[in-house]
mmCIF file of C-alpha atoms in Angstrom:
data_model
loop_
_atom_site.group_PDB
_atom_site.id
_atom_site.type_symbol
_atom_site.label_atom_id
_atom_site.label_comp_id
_atom_site.label_asym_id
_atom_site.label_seq_id
_atom_site.Cartn_x
_atom_site.Cartn_y
_atom_site.Cartn_z
ATOM 1 C CA UNK A 1 -70.974 79.359 -128.043
ATOM 2 C CA UNK A 2 -73.373 78.136 -130.755
ATOM 3 C CA UNK A 3 -73.477 81.621 -132.266
ATOM 4 C CA UNK A 4 -69.697 81.717 -132.764
ATOM 5 C CA UNK A 5 -69.612 78.111 -133.942
ATOM 6 C CA UNK A 6 -72.134 78.964 -136.644
ATOM 7 C CA UNK A 7 -70.100 81.993 -137.737
ATOM 8 C CA UNK A 8 -66.960 79.836 -137.858
ATOM 9 C CA UNK A 9 -68.682 77.139 -139.936
ATOM 10 C CA UNK A 10 -70.189 79.598 -142.413
ATOM 11 C CA UNK A 11 -66.940 81.556 -142.739
ATOM 12 C CA UNK A 12 -64.844 78.424 -143.247
ATOM 13 C CA UNK A 13 -67.219 77.131 -145.901
ATOM 14 C CA UNK A 14 -67.449 80.511 -147.654
ATOM 15 C CA UNK A 15 -63.680 80.924 -147.885
ATOM 16 C CA UNK A 16 -63.260 77.315 -148.986
ATOM 17 C CA UNK A 17 -65.966 77.609 -151.645
ATOM 18 C CA UNK A 18 -64.507 80.839 -153.033
ATOM 19 C CA UNK A 19 -60.986 79.375 -153.126
ATOM 20 C CA UNK A 20 -62.190 76.071 -154.571
ATOM 21 C CA UNK A 21 -64.311 77.725 -157.226
ATOM 22 C CA UNK A 22 -61.506 80.037 -158.289
ATOM 23 C CA UNK A 23 -59.150 77.058 -158.363
ATOM 24 C CA UNK A 24 -61.547 75.000 -160.493
ATOM 25 C CA UNK A 25 -61.728 77.787 -163.048
ATOM 26 C CA UNK A 26 -58.104 79.009 -162.997
ATOM 27 C CA UNK A 27 -56.440 75.603 -162.763
ATOM 28 C CA UNK A 28 -58.853 73.662 -165.008
ATOM 29 C CA UNK A 29 -60.179 71.413 -162.265
ATOM 30 C CA UNK A 30 -57.363 71.647 -159.716
ATOM 31 C CA UNK A 31 -55.706 68.583 -161.194
ATOM 32 C CA UNK A 32 -58.859 66.485 -161.386
ATOM 33 C CA UNK A 33 -59.119 64.473 -164.577
ATOM 34 C CA UNK A 34 -61.509 65.727 -167.256
ATOM 35 C CA UNK A 35 -63.078 62.252 -167.170
ATOM 36 C CA UNK A 36 -64.775 63.223 -163.886
ATOM 37 C CA UNK A 37 -67.158 65.313 -165.993
ATOM 38 C CA UNK A 38 -67.882 62.663 -168.649
ATOM 39 C CA UNK A 39 -71.172 61.462 -167.109
ATOM 40 C CA UNK A 40 -72.369 64.871 -165.953
ATOM 41 C CA UNK A 41 -73.927 67.953 -167.531
ATOM 42 C CA UNK A 42 -70.673 69.949 -167.682
ATOM 43 C CA UNK A 43 -67.925 69.793 -170.294
ATOM 44 C CA UNK A 44 -65.442 71.924 -168.340
ATOM 45 C CA UNK A 45 -64.839 72.939 -164.744
ATOM 46 C CA UNK A 46 -65.908 76.548 -165.372
ATOM 47 C CA UNK A 47 -69.614 76.148 -164.570
ATOM 48 C CA UNK A 48 -69.022 74.015 -161.473
ATOM 49 C CA UNK A 49 -66.504 76.647 -160.324
ATOM 50 C CA UNK A 50 -68.983 79.479 -160.878
ATOM 51 C CA UNK A 51 -71.730 77.581 -159.032
ATOM 52 C CA UNK A 52 -69.357 76.836 -156.161
ATOM 53 C CA UNK A 53 -68.407 80.511 -155.894
ATOM 54 C CA UNK A 54 -71.850 82.040 -156.444
ATOM 55 C CA UNK A 55 -74.281 79.633 -154.854
ATOM 56 C CA UNK A 56 -72.314 77.755 -152.213
ATOM 57 C CA UNK A 57 -69.796 80.462 -151.298
ATOM 58 C CA UNK A 58 -72.286 83.286 -151.714
ATOM 59 C CA UNK A 59 -74.909 81.724 -149.452
ATOM 60 C CA UNK A 60 -72.284 80.951 -146.807
ATOM 61 C CA UNK A 61 -70.884 84.497 -146.949
ATOM 62 C CA UNK A 62 -74.404 85.927 -146.707
ATOM 63 C CA UNK A 63 -75.132 83.706 -143.696
ATOM 64 C CA UNK A 64 -71.899 84.736 -141.961
ATOM 65 C CA UNK A 65 -72.549 88.424 -142.650
ATOM 66 C CA UNK A 66 -76.102 88.251 -141.346
ATOM 67 C CA UNK A 67 -74.915 86.418 -138.248
ATOM 68 C CA UNK A 68 -72.300 89.081 -137.570
ATOM 69 C CA UNK A 69 -74.993 91.741 -138.024
ATOM 70 C CA UNK A 70 -77.190 89.706 -135.652
ATOM 71 C CA UNK A 71 -80.154 89.665 -138.004
ATOM 72 C CA UNK A 72 -82.914 87.181 -137.275
ATOM 73 C CA UNK A 73 -82.859 86.068 -140.930
ATOM 74 C CA UNK A 74 -79.313 84.784 -140.281
ATOM 75 C CA UNK A 75 -80.614 81.469 -138.994
ATOM 76 C CA UNK A 76 -82.734 80.943 -142.106
ATOM 77 C CA UNK A 77 -79.789 81.758 -144.383
ATOM 78 C CA UNK A 78 -77.473 79.576 -142.314
ATOM 79 C CA UNK A 79 -79.849 76.663 -142.779
ATOM 80 C CA UNK A 80 -80.137 77.368 -146.519
ATOM 81 C CA UNK A 81 -76.335 77.543 -146.801
ATOM 82 C CA UNK A 82 -75.816 74.334 -144.806
ATOM 83 C CA UNK A 83 -78.396 72.497 -146.891
ATOM 84 C CA UNK A 84 -76.799 73.928 -150.029
ATOM 85 C CA UNK A 85 -73.433 72.523 -148.991
ATOM 86 C CA UNK A 86 -74.950 69.081 -148.474
ATOM 87 C CA UNK A 87 -76.691 69.217 -151.871
ATOM 88 C CA UNK A 88 -73.432 70.359 -153.504
ATOM 89 C CA UNK A 89 -71.550 67.393 -152.044
ATOM 90 C CA UNK A 90 -74.227 64.852 -153.022
ATOM 91 C CA UNK A 91 -74.350 66.259 -156.551
ATOM 92 C CA UNK A 92 -70.573 66.393 -156.879
ATOM 93 C CA UNK A 93 -70.042 62.834 -155.685
ATOM 94 C CA UNK A 94 -72.812 61.651 -158.000
ATOM 95 C CA UNK A 95 -71.292 63.355 -161.035
ATOM 96 C CA UNK A 96 -67.721 62.227 -160.412
ATOM 97 C CA UNK A 97 -68.847 58.831 -159.067
ATOM 98 C CA UNK A 98 -66.503 58.902 -156.128
ATOM 99 C CA UNK A 99 -65.773 60.490 -152.785
ATOM 100 C CA UNK A 100 -62.720 61.812 -150.993
ATOM 101 C CA UNK A 101 -61.983 62.802 -147.406
ATOM 102 C CA UNK A 102 -62.451 66.436 -148.439
ATOM 103 C CA UNK A 103 -66.006 65.810 -149.571
ATOM 104 C CA UNK A 104 -66.707 63.965 -146.319
ATOM 105 C CA UNK A 105 -65.362 66.986 -144.419
ATOM 106 C CA UNK A 106 -67.617 69.436 -146.260
ATOM 107 C CA UNK A 107 -70.634 67.152 -145.895
ATOM 108 C CA UNK A 108 -69.926 67.065 -142.147
ATOM 109 C CA UNK A 109 -69.572 70.859 -141.922
ATOM 110 C CA UNK A 110 -72.848 71.366 -143.799
ATOM 111 C CA UNK A 111 -74.570 68.892 -141.493
ATOM 112 C CA UNK A 112 -73.017 70.527 -138.425
ATOM 113 C CA UNK A 113 -74.295 73.889 -139.640
ATOM 114 C CA UNK A 114 -77.843 72.538 -139.826
ATOM 115 C CA UNK A 115 -77.562 70.950 -136.374
ATOM 116 C CA UNK A 116 -76.357 74.217 -134.814
ATOM 117 C CA UNK A 117 -79.178 76.159 -136.495
ATOM 118 C CA UNK A 118 -81.749 73.683 -135.165
ATOM 119 C CA UNK A 119 -80.192 73.887 -131.720
ATOM 120 C CA UNK A 120 -80.273 77.692 -131.770
ATOM 121 C CA UNK A 121 -83.931 77.579 -132.772
ATOM 122 C CA UNK A 122 -84.687 75.386 -129.782
ATOM 123 C CA UNK A 123 -85.596 72.342 -131.872
ATOM 124 C CA UNK A 124 -83.306 70.242 -129.700
ATOM 125 C CA UNK A 125 -84.624 70.345 -126.143
ATOM 126 C CA UNK A 126 -81.145 69.884 -124.681
ATOM 127 C CA UNK A 127 -79.893 73.064 -126.356
ATOM 128 C CA UNK A 128 -81.766 76.279 -125.497
ATOM 129 C CA UNK A 129 -82.617 78.789 -128.184
ATOM 130 C CA UNK A 130 -80.063 81.563 -128.499
ATOM 131 C CA UNK A 131 -81.068 85.067 -129.460
ATOM 132 C CA UNK A 132 -79.067 87.000 -132.031
ATOM 133 C CA UNK A 133 -79.788 90.374 -130.476
ATOM 134 C CA UNK A 134 -76.713 92.269 -129.218
ATOM 135 C CA UNK A 135 -78.363 92.804 -125.828
ATOM 136 C CA UNK A 136 -78.318 89.070 -125.157
ATOM 137 C CA UNK A 137 -74.696 88.605 -126.232
ATOM 138 C CA UNK A 138 -72.018 88.734 -123.527
ATOM 139 C CA UNK A 139 -69.751 91.769 -123.757
ATOM 140 C CA UNK A 140 -66.697 89.884 -122.555
ATOM 141 C CA UNK A 141 -65.531 86.318 -122.644
ATOM 142 C CA UNK A 142 -66.747 84.358 -119.657
ATOM 143 C CA UNK A 143 -65.768 80.649 -119.529
ATOM 144 C CA UNK A 144 -68.890 79.930 -117.480
ATOM 145 C CA UNK A 145 -71.002 80.883 -120.540
ATOM 146 C CA UNK A 146 -69.571 77.996 -122.567
#
C-alpha cells in the first residue's frame, strides 16, 4: 500500500508541477498579479515556471519512474522530491507574502511523501519497511495486504 501511495503522490506532484510551470510561462503567471514578484528575485514568471518544471516536476517524475522500476534509489529520490516540494512552497509563500489552499495542499503532499518514505524505511516502528524488489510485491490485488 505505501509503495503505491508513494507512486501516486510523486506522479500527482510531477504532473501538477509540469502543468503549473507551463501555465506560469505561457499565461504570464496564471492570472497572478505581477506585484507578487515585486519583493523577490524574479521580474517575470518565466524563471519560477522553469524551476517548477525542471526542479520540482523533474525530481518528482524521477522519483515516480524509479519507484515504478523498483530501484532502491527510489526512496532517496522520493525524499529529495518531497523535501523539494516543501522548500518550493516555503519559498513561494515567502516571495508572494501570502498563502492559498493550493499551497497548503502541495505542502501537505510533500510532507506526506516524506512520511511515507520514512515509513517504508522502517523509521516509524508502527510501519514495517517495504522492499521495492519485484519478488516481494504481490502479483495480484489482495485486500488482506492493505
